[in-house]
Amino acid sequence: RGPSDEEVSIRHAELLCRAAVAAIRNVQLLTSMLANEKLAVLGRLSAEVTHEMSNPLAFVLANLRVLEHDLEGEAKEAVAESRAGAERLERIVRDLSSLARGGIRMDLEDLDLAEVARSAARLARSRGHHATVEVDARDQVPIYADGGRIEQVLVNLIVNGMDACTQHGAESPHVVVRVRAVGELAVAEVSDNGGGLPAEARRHLFEAFYTTKGTGGTGLGLYLSKSLAQAQGGDLELDSTGPSGTTFTVTLPLTRERAERRSSAPAHPISVGEELAPGDHPPRILVVDDERSLVRALTRWLRRWAEVTGTTDPFEGVELAAEGDFTLILCDLNMPRMLGTDFLTALSDRNPEAASRVVIMTGSGGVDIPGVRVVSKPLQPQVIEELLFYGD
């Protein structure tokens, strides 16, 4: 006998269910593809923006560091805040570009997570919200991490918490950052007394371009924050949410010993940040870049710790490098009259030993030149210290 009407109906229902599941999977796949494409486009755009911003940011930061050193009182604090803001801007744009290429470069150092949290709270308070921000950190919590990027993660979480309090209309909007060590982990909990997150938001919080702020958000804050935490061996998770508020938890490994290269360094090298004493034999640096403002700014910044010669003419730079005894030669990659790689070739023909001291500077990410150290603009103090005193 043939199948009954009931059996046919069941089979039709099964087919419809399978079709529905396939459709849902296709929608999820399409959504994922669209997000990846958006990230790729954003990566290409941010790479271009990074390249165009690198020189202005480089000389702005170098000049701010000089002023920060020379000024006192409120003026010094204002310049320090401006410098920190410019550094955050540079990191954010560079991180977007790096994520699109599949990774973020970290500058790891020994830090106190409690102090990083206090700095993040100060930056978040400057946003002008009415919410109060408290840091509960009774002890030092040592971590080996990129301080700027961990600060970026915490600032984002604190500001999100302040926004949640404001949107909820809490009588006493309040955000607390609790920092402690738990086993082998450093933990920072960021809690607000807002109204909590809806169930739909909890499922998509860490997806790129998902936002609960409508046109007021990009949907990249939590996505980037989680990526930055994971890139340092940690994580960012939603701990709890409800009518009484929301808590996010950042976990990081507790500190480990510095890299072997650092531990075997001279006991008291001249450090970037402390001026040369009379009688010291300073290193000598040559700066070659077509941007006049950058050459002047780097000269101002670096001459406290080195004898600095700068030129905007790469052909003159080759002559100076070939004839001078420089400890370090910083050369821009993209110059209109001569590429950095051509500078290196020309110098190698004249003075191979001097060519071994060349470090290429670039505002473009992902540049790899075999056998040559490449550093990103704007230059960071720890990078200069490493190049001058610790070798490759």
Coordinates of C-alpha atoms in Angstrom, one line a residue:
R1 CA 0.0 0.0 0.0
G2 CA 1.1 3.6 -0.5
P3 CA 2.0 6.0 2.3
S4 CA -0.8 7.4 4.3
D5 CA -1.7 11.1 4.3
E6 CA -0.2 11.4 7.7
E7 CA 3.1 9.9 6.6
V8 CA 3.2 12.2 3.5
S9 CA 2.5 15.2 5.8
I10 CA 5.4 14.2 8.1
R11 CA 7.8 13.9 5.2
H12 CA 6.7 17.3 3.8
A13 CA 7.3 18.8 7.3
E14 CA 10.8 17.2 7.5
L15 CA 11.7 18.6 4.0
L16 CA 10.4 22.0 5.1
C17 CA 12.5 21.9 8.3
R18 CA 15.6 20.8 6.4
A19 CA 15.0 23.6 3.9
A20 CA 14.6 26.1 6.7
V21 CA 17.8 24.9 8.4
A22 CA 19.7 25.3 5.1
A23 CA 18.2 28.8 4.6
I24 CA 19.3 29.8 8.1
R25 CA 22.8 28.5 7.5
N26 CA 23.0 30.3 4.2
V27 CA 21.9 33.6 5.9
Q28 CA 24.5 33.0 8.6
L29 CA 27.2 32.3 6.0
L30 CA 26.2 35.4 4.0
T31 CA 26.2 37.6 7.1
S32 CA 29.7 36.3 8.0
M33 CA 30.9 36.9 4.4
L34 CA 29.5 40.5 4.5
A35 CA 31.2 41.1 7.9
N36 CA 34.5 39.8 6.5
E37 CA 34.2 41.9 3.4
K38 CA 33.4 45.0 5.5
L39 CA 36.5 44.2 7.6
A40 CA 38.6 43.8 4.5
V41 CA 37.4 47.1 3.1
L42 CA 37.9 48.7 6.5
G43 CA 41.4 47.2 6.6
R44 CA 42.3 48.6 3.2
L45 CA 40.9 52.0 4.1
S46 CA 42.7 52.1 7.5
A47 CA 45.9 51.1 5.9
E48 CA 45.7 54.1 3.6
V49 CA 44.7 56.4 6.5
T50 CA 47.6 55.0 8.6
H51 CA 50.0 55.8 5.8
E52 CA 48.7 59.3 5.3
M53 CA 48.6 60.0 9.1
S54 CA 52.0 58.5 10.0
N55 CA 54.2 61.5 9.3
P56 CA 51.9 64.1 10.9
L57 CA 51.4 61.9 13.9
A58 CA 55.1 61.2 14.1
F59 CA 56.2 64.9 14.3
V60 CA 53.2 65.8 16.5
L61 CA 54.2 63.0 19.0
A62 CA 57.9 63.9 18.9
N63 CA 57.2 67.6 19.6
L64 CA 54.7 66.7 22.4
R65 CA 57.3 64.5 24.1
V66 CA 59.8 67.4 24.0
L67 CA 57.3 69.8 25.5
E68 CA 56.2 67.2 28.1
H69 CA 59.8 67.0 29.2
D70 CA 60.3 70.7 29.4
L71 CA 57.1 71.9 31.0
E72 CA 55.8 71.7 34.5
G73 CA 52.5 71.8 36.4
E74 CA 49.2 71.9 34.5
A75 CA 50.9 72.6 31.2
K76 CA 52.9 69.4 31.5
E77 CA 49.7 67.5 32.4
A78 CA 47.8 68.9 29.4
V79 CA 50.6 68.0 27.0
A80 CA 50.9 64.5 28.5
E81 CA 47.1 64.0 28.0
S82 CA 47.4 65.3 24.4
R83 CA 50.3 62.9 23.8
A84 CA 48.4 59.9 25.2
G85 CA 45.4 60.8 23.0
A86 CA 47.6 61.0 19.9
E87 CA 49.2 57.6 20.7
R88 CA 45.7 56.0 21.2
L89 CA 44.6 57.4 17.8
E90 CA 47.7 55.9 16.1
R91 CA 47.1 52.5 17.8
I92 CA 43.4 52.3 16.9
V93 CA 44.0 53.0 13.2
R94 CA 47.0 50.7 13.0
D95 CA 45.1 47.9 14.9
L96 CA 42.2 48.0 12.4
S97 CA 44.7 47.6 9.5
S98 CA 46.6 44.8 11.3
L99 CA 43.4 42.9 12.1
A100 CA 42.5 42.9 8.4
R101 CA 45.9 41.3 7.7
G102 CA 45.3 38.7 10.4
G103 CA 47.4 39.9 13.4
I104 CA 48.4 42.7 15.7
R105 CA 51.9 43.6 16.7
M106 CA 52.3 43.9 20.4
D107 CA 55.0 45.8 22.4
L108 CA 55.1 43.8 25.6
E109 CA 56.5 45.0 28.8
D110 CA 56.3 44.5 32.6
L111 CA 53.3 46.4 33.9
D112 CA 51.0 46.8 36.9
L113 CA 47.4 46.1 35.7
A114 CA 46.1 48.2 38.6
E115 CA 48.0 51.3 37.4
V116 CA 46.8 50.7 33.8
A117 CA 43.2 50.6 35.1
R118 CA 43.7 53.9 36.9
S119 CA 45.1 55.5 33.8
A120 CA 42.1 54.1 31.8
A121 CA 39.7 55.5 34.3
R122 CA 41.3 59.0 34.1
L123 CA 40.9 58.9 30.3
A124 CA 37.3 57.7 30.4
R125 CA 36.4 60.4 32.9
S126 CA 37.6 63.0 30.5
R127 CA 34.8 62.1 28.1
G128 CA 32.5 64.3 30.2
H129 CA 30.0 61.7 31.4
H130 CA 28.2 62.3 34.6
A131 CA 28.8 58.7 35.8
T132 CA 31.4 58.2 38.5
V133 CA 34.3 55.8 37.9
E134 CA 36.0 53.9 40.7
V135 CA 39.0 51.6 40.6
D136 CA 39.1 49.0 43.3
A137 CA 42.7 47.7 43.3
R138 CA 44.3 47.1 46.7
D139 CA 47.5 45.4 45.4
Q140 CA 49.7 45.5 42.4
V141 CA 48.8 42.9 39.7
P142 CA 51.9 42.4 37.5
I143 CA 51.3 41.6 33.9
Y144 CA 53.6 41.2 30.8
A145 CA 51.5 43.0 28.1
D146 CA 51.1 45.9 25.8
G147 CA 50.0 48.6 28.2
G148 CA 48.6 51.0 25.6
R149 CA 46.3 48.3 24.1
I150 CA 45.1 47.0 27.5
E151 CA 44.4 50.6 28.4
Q152 CA 42.4 50.8 25.2
V153 CA 40.3 47.8 26.1
L154 CA 39.6 49.1 29.6
V155 CA 38.7 52.6 28.3
N156 CA 36.2 51.1 25.9
L157 CA 34.6 49.0 28.6
I158 CA 34.4 51.9 31.0
V159 CA 32.9 54.2 28.5
N160 CA 30.4 51.5 27.4
G161 CA 29.4 51.2 31.1
M162 CA 29.0 54.9 31.5
D163 CA 26.8 55.0 28.3
A164 CA 24.7 52.1 29.7
C165 CA 24.1 54.0 33.0
T166 CA 23.1 57.2 31.1
Q167 CA 20.7 55.3 28.8
H168 CA 19.1 53.5 31.8
G169 CA 18.7 56.7 33.7
A170 CA 20.3 55.4 36.8
E171 CA 20.0 57.9 39.8
S172 CA 23.7 57.5 40.6
P173 CA 25.4 56.3 37.5
H174 CA 28.5 54.3 38.6
V175 CA 31.2 52.2 37.0
V176 CA 33.6 50.1 39.1
V177 CA 36.8 48.5 37.8
R178 CA 38.0 45.7 40.1
V179 CA 41.5 44.5 39.6
R180 CA 43.0 41.4 41.3
A181 CA 45.1 38.3 40.8
V182 CA 43.3 34.9 40.6
G183 CA 45.6 31.9 40.4
E184 CA 47.9 32.5 37.4
L185 CA 45.6 35.1 35.9
A186 CA 45.3 38.9 36.2
V187 CA 41.6 39.9 36.2
A188 CA 39.9 43.2 35.6
E189 CA 36.2 43.3 36.1
V190 CA 34.3 46.4 34.7
S191 CA 30.8 46.7 36.2
D192 CA 28.1 49.3 35.7
N193 CA 24.7 49.9 37.3
G194 CA 22.8 50.3 34.0
G195 CA 19.8 48.3 32.9
G196 CA 21.6 45.3 31.4
L197 CA 21.7 43.9 27.9
P198 CA 18.8 42.3 25.9
A199 CA 19.1 38.6 25.1
E200 CA 19.6 39.3 21.4
A201 CA 22.6 41.5 22.1
R202 CA 24.3 38.9 24.3
R203 CA 24.5 36.5 21.4
H204 CA 26.2 39.0 19.1
L205 CA 28.2 41.3 21.4
F206 CA 31.7 40.4 20.1
E207 CA 30.8 40.3 16.4
A208 CA 32.2 43.0 14.1
F209 CA 29.8 45.8 13.3
Y210 CA 27.2 44.7 15.8
T211 CA 26.1 47.6 18.0
T212 CA 23.3 48.4 20.5
K213 CA 23.9 52.1 20.1
G214 CA 22.2 52.6 16.7
T215 CA 23.9 55.3 14.7
G216 CA 25.9 56.3 17.8
G217 CA 28.2 53.2 17.6
T218 CA 30.5 51.5 15.0
G219 CA 30.1 48.0 16.3
L220 CA 33.9 47.6 16.5
G221 CA 34.6 48.5 20.1
L222 CA 34.0 45.1 21.7
Y223 CA 35.2 43.2 18.7
L224 CA 38.5 45.0 18.8
S225 CA 38.8 44.8 22.5
K226 CA 38.3 41.0 22.5
S227 CA 40.8 40.6 19.7
L228 CA 43.4 42.7 21.6
A229 CA 43.0 40.7 24.8
Q230 CA 43.3 37.4 23.0
A231 CA 46.3 38.6 21.1
Q232 CA 48.1 38.9 24.5
G233 CA 47.1 35.4 25.7
G234 CA 44.0 36.6 27.5
D235 CA 40.3 37.1 26.8
L236 CA 37.3 39.4 27.2
E237 CA 34.0 37.9 28.3
L238 CA 30.5 39.0 29.3
D239 CA 30.4 37.9 33.0
S240 CA 26.8 38.9 33.9
T241 CA 24.0 41.2 32.8
G242 CA 20.6 42.1 34.2
P243 CA 18.4 44.8 35.6
S244 CA 21.0 45.8 38.2
G245 CA 23.8 46.2 35.7
T246 CA 26.5 44.5 33.5
T247 CA 29.9 43.1 34.2
F248 CA 32.6 42.4 31.6
T249 CA 35.8 40.5 32.6
V250 CA 39.2 40.9 31.1
T251 CA 41.7 38.1 31.9
L252 CA 45.5 38.2 31.2
P253 CA 48.4 36.0 32.2
L254 CA 50.4 37.2 35.2
T255 CA 53.8 38.6 34.5
R256 CA 56.6 36.5 33.2
E257 CA 60.4 37.3 32.9
R258 CA 61.5 39.8 30.3
A259 CA 62.8 38.4 27.1
E260 CA 66.3 36.9 27.3
R261 CA 67.8 39.7 25.2
R262 CA 66.6 42.3 27.8
S263 CA 67.8 40.3 30.8
S264 CA 71.4 40.1 29.3
A265 CA 71.6 43.8 28.5
P266 CA 74.1 46.1 30.2
A267 CA 73.2 46.9 33.8
H268 CA 72.9 50.6 33.4
P269 CA 72.5 51.6 29.7
I270 CA 71.5 55.2 28.8
S271 CA 67.8 55.0 28.7
V272 CA 65.5 57.0 26.4
G273 CA 63.9 59.4 28.9
E274 CA 67.1 60.3 30.9
E275 CA 69.4 62.9 29.6
L276 CA 73.1 62.4 29.0
A277 CA 75.5 63.4 31.8
P278 CA 78.6 65.4 31.1
G279 CA 81.4 63.2 29.8
D280 CA 79.0 60.5 28.4
H281 CA 79.8 59.3 24.9
P282 CA 76.5 59.6 23.2
P283 CA 75.4 57.4 20.3
R284 CA 75.1 59.1 16.9
I285 CA 71.9 59.0 14.9
L286 CA 71.2 60.0 11.3
V287 CA 67.6 60.7 10.3
V288 CA 66.8 60.6 6.5
D289 CA 63.2 61.6 5.6
D290 CA 61.6 63.8 3.0
E291 CA 59.2 65.3 5.6
R292 CA 61.0 68.4 6.9
S293 CA 58.8 68.7 10.0
L294 CA 59.4 65.1 10.9
V295 CA 63.2 65.5 10.6
R296 CA 63.1 68.6 12.8
A297 CA 60.8 67.0 15.4
L298 CA 62.9 63.8 15.6
T299 CA 66.0 65.9 16.0
R300 CA 64.5 67.8 18.9
W301 CA 63.3 64.6 20.6
L302 CA 66.4 62.4 20.1
R303 CA 69.1 64.9 20.8
R304 CA 68.7 64.6 24.5
W305 CA 70.2 61.1 24.3
A306 CA 72.2 61.2 21.1
E307 CA 74.0 63.4 18.6
V308 CA 71.5 63.7 15.8
T309 CA 72.0 64.7 12.2
G310 CA 69.0 65.1 9.9
T311 CA 68.4 65.6 6.2
T312 CA 65.5 65.6 3.8
D313 CA 67.8 64.8 0.9
P314 CA 68.4 61.0 0.5
F315 CA 71.4 61.6 -1.7
E316 CA 73.0 63.7 1.0
G317 CA 71.9 61.0 3.4
V318 CA 74.0 58.4 1.5
E319 CA 77.0 60.7 1.7
L320 CA 76.6 61.4 5.4
A321 CA 76.0 57.7 6.2
A322 CA 79.0 56.5 4.2
E323 CA 81.4 59.0 5.7
G324 CA 80.1 59.2 9.3
D325 CA 80.3 56.8 12.2
F326 CA 76.7 56.5 13.1
T327 CA 75.3 54.2 15.7
L328 CA 71.9 54.2 14.0
I329 CA 70.6 55.3 10.6
L330 CA 66.9 55.9 10.4
C331 CA 65.6 56.1 6.8
D332 CA 62.1 56.6 5.5
L333 CA 60.8 53.9 3.1
N334 CA 58.8 56.0 0.7
M335 CA 60.6 59.1 -0.4
P336 CA 59.9 60.8 -3.8
R337 CA 63.5 61.1 -4.9
M338 CA 64.8 57.7 -3.6
L339 CA 63.1 54.7 -1.9
G340 CA 64.5 53.5 1.3
T341 CA 65.5 50.2 -0.3
D342 CA 67.5 52.2 -3.0
F343 CA 69.1 54.2 -0.2
L344 CA 70.2 50.9 1.4
T345 CA 71.6 49.6 -1.9
A346 CA 73.5 52.8 -2.6
L347 CA 75.0 52.8 0.9
S348 CA 75.9 49.1 0.7
D349 CA 78.0 49.9 -2.4
R350 CA 79.8 52.7 -0.5
N351 CA 80.0 51.4 3.0
P352 CA 78.6 47.9 3.8
E353 CA 79.3 48.3 7.6
A354 CA 77.3 51.5 7.7
A355 CA 74.5 49.8 5.7
S356 CA 74.2 47.2 8.5
R357 CA 73.1 50.0 10.8
V358 CA 70.2 51.1 8.7
V359 CA 66.6 50.8 10.0
I360 CA 63.8 51.6 7.6
M361 CA 60.9 53.7 8.9
T362 CA 57.4 53.3 7.3
G363 CA 53.9 54.4 7.9
S364 CA 52.6 51.4 5.9
G365 CA 51.8 48.2 7.7
G366 CA 53.0 44.7 6.7
V367 CA 56.3 45.8 5.1
D368 CA 59.0 43.1 5.1
I369 CA 62.5 43.7 3.8
P370 CA 64.8 40.6 4.1
G371 CA 67.7 41.2 6.4
V372 CA 66.6 44.8 7.4
R373 CA 64.9 46.0 10.5
V374 CA 61.6 47.8 9.7
V375 CA 59.9 50.0 12.3
S376 CA 56.6 51.8 12.2
K377 CA 56.0 55.5 12.4
P378 CA 55.4 57.2 14.7
L379 CA 58.5 55.9 16.5
Q380 CA 58.0 54.7 20.1
P381 CA 60.5 55.5 22.9
Q382 CA 61.0 51.8 23.7
V383 CA 61.8 51.1 20.0
I384 CA 64.5 53.8 20.0
E385 CA 65.9 52.4 23.2
E386 CA 66.0 48.9 21.8
L387 CA 67.7 50.0 18.6
L388 CA 70.3 52.0 20.4
F389 CA 71.2 49.8 23.4
Y390 CA 69.9 46.2 22.8
G391 CA 70.7 45.5 19.2
D392 CA 68.3 43.7 16.8

